[in-house]
Coordinates of N, CA and C in Angstrom, one line a residue:
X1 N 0.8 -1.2 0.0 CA 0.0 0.0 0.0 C 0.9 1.2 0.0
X2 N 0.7 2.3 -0.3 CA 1.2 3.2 -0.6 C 1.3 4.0 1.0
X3 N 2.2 4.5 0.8 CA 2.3 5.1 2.9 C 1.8 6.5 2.4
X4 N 1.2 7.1 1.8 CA 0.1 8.0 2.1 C -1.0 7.9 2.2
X5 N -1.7 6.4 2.8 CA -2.7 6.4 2.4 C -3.6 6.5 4.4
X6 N -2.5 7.0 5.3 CA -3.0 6.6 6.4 C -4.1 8.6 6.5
X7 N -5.4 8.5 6.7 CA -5.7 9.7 7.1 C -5.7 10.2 8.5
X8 N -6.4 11.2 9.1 CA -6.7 11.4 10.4 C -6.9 10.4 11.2
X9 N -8.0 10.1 11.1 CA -8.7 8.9 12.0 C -8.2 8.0 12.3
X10 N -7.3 7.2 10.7 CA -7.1 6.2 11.0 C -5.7 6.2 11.7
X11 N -5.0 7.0 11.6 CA -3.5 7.5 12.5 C -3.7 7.4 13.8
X12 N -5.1 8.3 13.9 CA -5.3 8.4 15.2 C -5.2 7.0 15.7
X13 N -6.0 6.1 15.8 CA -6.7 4.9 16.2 C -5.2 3.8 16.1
X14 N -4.4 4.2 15.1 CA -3.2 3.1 15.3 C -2.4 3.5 16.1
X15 N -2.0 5.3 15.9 CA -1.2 5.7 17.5 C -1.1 5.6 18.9
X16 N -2.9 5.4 19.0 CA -2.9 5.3 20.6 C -2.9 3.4 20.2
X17 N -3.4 2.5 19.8 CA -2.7 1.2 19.6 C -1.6 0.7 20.1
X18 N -0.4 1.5 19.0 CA 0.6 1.2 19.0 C 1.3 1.6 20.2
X19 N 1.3 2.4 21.1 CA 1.8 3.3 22.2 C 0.8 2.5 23.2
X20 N -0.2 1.5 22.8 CA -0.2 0.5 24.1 C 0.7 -0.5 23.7
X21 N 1.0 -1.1 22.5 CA 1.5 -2.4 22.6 C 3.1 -1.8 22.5
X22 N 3.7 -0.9 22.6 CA 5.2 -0.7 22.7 C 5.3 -0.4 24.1
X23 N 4.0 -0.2 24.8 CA 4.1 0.1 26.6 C 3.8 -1.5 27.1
X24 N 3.6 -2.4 26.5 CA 2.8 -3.5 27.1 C 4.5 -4.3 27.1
X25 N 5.9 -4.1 26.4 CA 7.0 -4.4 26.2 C 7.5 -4.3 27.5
X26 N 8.1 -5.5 28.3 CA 9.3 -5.2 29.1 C 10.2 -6.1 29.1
X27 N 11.0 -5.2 29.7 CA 12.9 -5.5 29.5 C 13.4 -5.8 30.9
X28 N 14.5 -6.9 31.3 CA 14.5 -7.1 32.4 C 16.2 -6.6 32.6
X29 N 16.2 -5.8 33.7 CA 17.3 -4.9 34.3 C 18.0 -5.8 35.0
X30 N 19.1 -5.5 35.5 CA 20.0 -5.8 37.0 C 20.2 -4.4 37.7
X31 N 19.4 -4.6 38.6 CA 19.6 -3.1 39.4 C 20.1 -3.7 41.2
X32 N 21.2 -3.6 41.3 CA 21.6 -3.9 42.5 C 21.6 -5.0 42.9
X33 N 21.8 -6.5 41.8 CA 22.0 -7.7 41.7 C 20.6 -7.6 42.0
X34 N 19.6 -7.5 41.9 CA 18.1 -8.0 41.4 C 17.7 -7.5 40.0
X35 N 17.3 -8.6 40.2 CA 16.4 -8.8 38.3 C 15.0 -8.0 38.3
X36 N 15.0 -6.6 37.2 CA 14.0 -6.3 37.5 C 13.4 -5.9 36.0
X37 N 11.6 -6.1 36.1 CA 10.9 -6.3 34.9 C 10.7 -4.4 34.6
X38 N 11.6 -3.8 33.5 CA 11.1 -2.6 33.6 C 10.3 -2.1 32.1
X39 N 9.2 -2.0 32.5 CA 8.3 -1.1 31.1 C 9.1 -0.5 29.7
X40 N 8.4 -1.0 28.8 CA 9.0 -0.5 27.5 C 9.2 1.3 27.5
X41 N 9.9 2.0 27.2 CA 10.0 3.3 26.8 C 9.8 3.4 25.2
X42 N 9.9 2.6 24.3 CA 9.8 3.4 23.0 C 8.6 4.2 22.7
X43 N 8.0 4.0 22.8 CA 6.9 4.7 22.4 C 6.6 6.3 23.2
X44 N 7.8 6.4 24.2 CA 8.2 7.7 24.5 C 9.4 8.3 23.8
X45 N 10.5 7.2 23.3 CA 11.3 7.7 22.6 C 11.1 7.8 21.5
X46 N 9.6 7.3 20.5 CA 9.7 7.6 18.9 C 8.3 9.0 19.3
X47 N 8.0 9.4 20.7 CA 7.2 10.6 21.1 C 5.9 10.5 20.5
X48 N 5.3 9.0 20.5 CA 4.1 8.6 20.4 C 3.0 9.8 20.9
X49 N 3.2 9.7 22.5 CA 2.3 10.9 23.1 C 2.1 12.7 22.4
X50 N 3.0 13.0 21.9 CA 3.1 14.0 21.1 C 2.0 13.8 20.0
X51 N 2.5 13.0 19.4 CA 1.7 12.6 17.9 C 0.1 12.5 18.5
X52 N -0.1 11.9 19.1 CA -1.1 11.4 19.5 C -2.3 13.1 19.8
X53 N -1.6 13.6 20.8 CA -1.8 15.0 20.7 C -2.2 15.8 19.5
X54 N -1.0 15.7 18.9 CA -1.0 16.9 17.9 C -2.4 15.9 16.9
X55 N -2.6 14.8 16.6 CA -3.6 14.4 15.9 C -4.9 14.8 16.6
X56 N -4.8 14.7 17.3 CA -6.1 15.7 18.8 C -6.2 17.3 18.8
X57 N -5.7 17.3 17.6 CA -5.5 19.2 17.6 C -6.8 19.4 17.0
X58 N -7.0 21.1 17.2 CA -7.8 21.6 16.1 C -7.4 22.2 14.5
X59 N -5.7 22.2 14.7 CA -5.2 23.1 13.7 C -5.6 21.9 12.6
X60 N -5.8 22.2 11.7 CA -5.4 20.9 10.2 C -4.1 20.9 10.1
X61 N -3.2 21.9 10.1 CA -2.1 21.4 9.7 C -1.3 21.0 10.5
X62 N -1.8 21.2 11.9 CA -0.8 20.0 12.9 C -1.0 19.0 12.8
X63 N -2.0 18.4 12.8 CA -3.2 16.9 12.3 C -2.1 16.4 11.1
X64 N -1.8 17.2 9.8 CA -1.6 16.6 8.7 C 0.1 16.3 9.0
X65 N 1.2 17.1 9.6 CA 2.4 16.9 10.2 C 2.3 15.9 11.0
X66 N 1.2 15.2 11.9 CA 1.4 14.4 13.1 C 1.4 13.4 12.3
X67 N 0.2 13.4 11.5 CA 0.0 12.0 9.8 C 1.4 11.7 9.3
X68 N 1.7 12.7 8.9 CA 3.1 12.5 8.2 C 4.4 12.0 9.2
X69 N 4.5 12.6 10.7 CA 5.4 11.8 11.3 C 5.0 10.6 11.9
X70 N 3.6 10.1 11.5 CA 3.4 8.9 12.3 C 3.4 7.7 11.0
X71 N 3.6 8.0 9.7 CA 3.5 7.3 9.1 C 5.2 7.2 8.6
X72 N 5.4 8.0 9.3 CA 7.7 7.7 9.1 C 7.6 6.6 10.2
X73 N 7.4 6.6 11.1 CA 7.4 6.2 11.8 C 6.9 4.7 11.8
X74 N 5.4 4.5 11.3 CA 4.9 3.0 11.1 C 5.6 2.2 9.9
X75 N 6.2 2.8 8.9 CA 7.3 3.0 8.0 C 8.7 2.3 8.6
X76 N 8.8 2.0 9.8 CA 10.2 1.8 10.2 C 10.1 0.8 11.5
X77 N 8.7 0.5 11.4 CA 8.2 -0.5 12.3 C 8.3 -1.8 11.7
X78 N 8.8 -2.8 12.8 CA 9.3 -4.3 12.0 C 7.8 -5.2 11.9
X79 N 7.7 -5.9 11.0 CA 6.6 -6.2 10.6 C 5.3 -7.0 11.6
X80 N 6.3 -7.6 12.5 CA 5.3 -8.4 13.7 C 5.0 -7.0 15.2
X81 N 5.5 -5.8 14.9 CA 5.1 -4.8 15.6 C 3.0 -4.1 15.0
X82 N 3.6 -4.0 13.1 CA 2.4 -4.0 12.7 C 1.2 -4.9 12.8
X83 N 1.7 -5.9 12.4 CA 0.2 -7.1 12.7 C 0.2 -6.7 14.0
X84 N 0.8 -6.3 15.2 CA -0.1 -6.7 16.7 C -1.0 -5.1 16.4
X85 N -0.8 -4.5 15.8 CA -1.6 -3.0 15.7 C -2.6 -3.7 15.1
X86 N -2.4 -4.5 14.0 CA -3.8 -3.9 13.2 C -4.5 -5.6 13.6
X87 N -3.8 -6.4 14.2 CA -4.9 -7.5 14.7 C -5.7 -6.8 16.5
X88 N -5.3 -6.0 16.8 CA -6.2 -5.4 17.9 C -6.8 -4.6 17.4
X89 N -6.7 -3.5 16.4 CA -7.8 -2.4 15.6 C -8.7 -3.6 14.7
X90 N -8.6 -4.8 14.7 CA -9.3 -5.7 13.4 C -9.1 -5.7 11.9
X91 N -7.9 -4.6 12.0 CA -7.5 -4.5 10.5 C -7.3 -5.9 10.1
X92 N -7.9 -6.3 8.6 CA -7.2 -7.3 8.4 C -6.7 -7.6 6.6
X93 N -6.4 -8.7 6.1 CA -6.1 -8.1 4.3 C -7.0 -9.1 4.1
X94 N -8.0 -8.6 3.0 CA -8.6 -9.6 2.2 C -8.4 -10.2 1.2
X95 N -7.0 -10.3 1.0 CA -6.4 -11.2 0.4 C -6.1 -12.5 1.2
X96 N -5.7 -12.5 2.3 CA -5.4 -13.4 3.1 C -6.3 -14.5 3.4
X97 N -7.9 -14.0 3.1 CA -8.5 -14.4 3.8 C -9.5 -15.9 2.6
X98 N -9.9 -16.6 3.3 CA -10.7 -17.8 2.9 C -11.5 -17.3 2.3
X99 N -12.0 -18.0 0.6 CA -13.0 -17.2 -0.2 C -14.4 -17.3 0.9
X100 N -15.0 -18.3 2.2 CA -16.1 -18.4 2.6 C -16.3 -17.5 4.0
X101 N -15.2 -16.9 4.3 CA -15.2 -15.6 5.2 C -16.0 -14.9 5.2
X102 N -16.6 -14.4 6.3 CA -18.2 -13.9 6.5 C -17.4 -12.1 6.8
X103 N -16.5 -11.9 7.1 CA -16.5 -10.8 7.5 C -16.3 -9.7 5.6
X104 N -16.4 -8.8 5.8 CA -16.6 -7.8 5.0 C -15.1 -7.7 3.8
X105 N -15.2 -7.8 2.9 CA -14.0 -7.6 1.6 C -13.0 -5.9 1.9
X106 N -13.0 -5.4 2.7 CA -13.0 -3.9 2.8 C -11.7 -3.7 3.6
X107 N -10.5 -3.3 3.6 CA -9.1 -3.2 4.3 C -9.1 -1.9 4.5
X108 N -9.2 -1.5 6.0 CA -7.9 -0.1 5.8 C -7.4 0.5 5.5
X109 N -7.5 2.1 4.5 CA -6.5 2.2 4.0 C -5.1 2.7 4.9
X110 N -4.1 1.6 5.2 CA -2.6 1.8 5.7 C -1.9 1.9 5.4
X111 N -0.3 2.2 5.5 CA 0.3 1.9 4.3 C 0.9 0.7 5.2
X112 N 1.7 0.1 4.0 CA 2.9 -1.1 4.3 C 3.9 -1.0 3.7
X113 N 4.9 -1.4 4.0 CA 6.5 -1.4 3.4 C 6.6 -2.1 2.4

């Protein structure tokens, strides 16, 4: 798919997604010879919450900048980070799917690498 194809809404809806499942990540430390489980940060270091924000604006053109940095960004995501976004949003490809599949022919438009 073409990576302009993500609009408002649907940015919206994969940012706050994705900024749970890169928070749902942990990493286990040695802090003072104990093993400890510490919470993912990426999704503060690629500034998820910002994006997230600025797509919660009223300006349009913050909205259309947040689109654009969130779609560099879903752009540079490894591909089993995407499927867990869009198998929790129910995105799915109807290519994939069994010709007797009851759910609807209709994808997303997202982009993909």
């Amino acid at each position: 798919m073409n990576p302009h194809d993500f609009n408002q809404d649907t940015a919206l809806q994969a940012a706050r997604v994705l900024a749970a499942v890169l928070s749902r990540r942990q990493h286990r430390k040695v802090i003072m010879g104990q093993t400890v489980l510490v919470p993912g940060q990426l999704g503060e270091a690629l500034r998820l919450p910002g994006i997230i924000h600025a797509l919660q604006s009223r300006s349009g053109t913050r909205r259309n900048e947040a689109v654009e940095r969130f779609t560099a960004i879903w752009l540079s995501l490894s591909e089993r980070s995407r499927e867990q976004v869009r198998e929790r949003l129910g995105w799915y490809d109807p290519r994939q799917m069994e010709w007797d599949d009851p759910r609807s022919n209709r994808l997303p438009d997202v982009p993909e690498s």
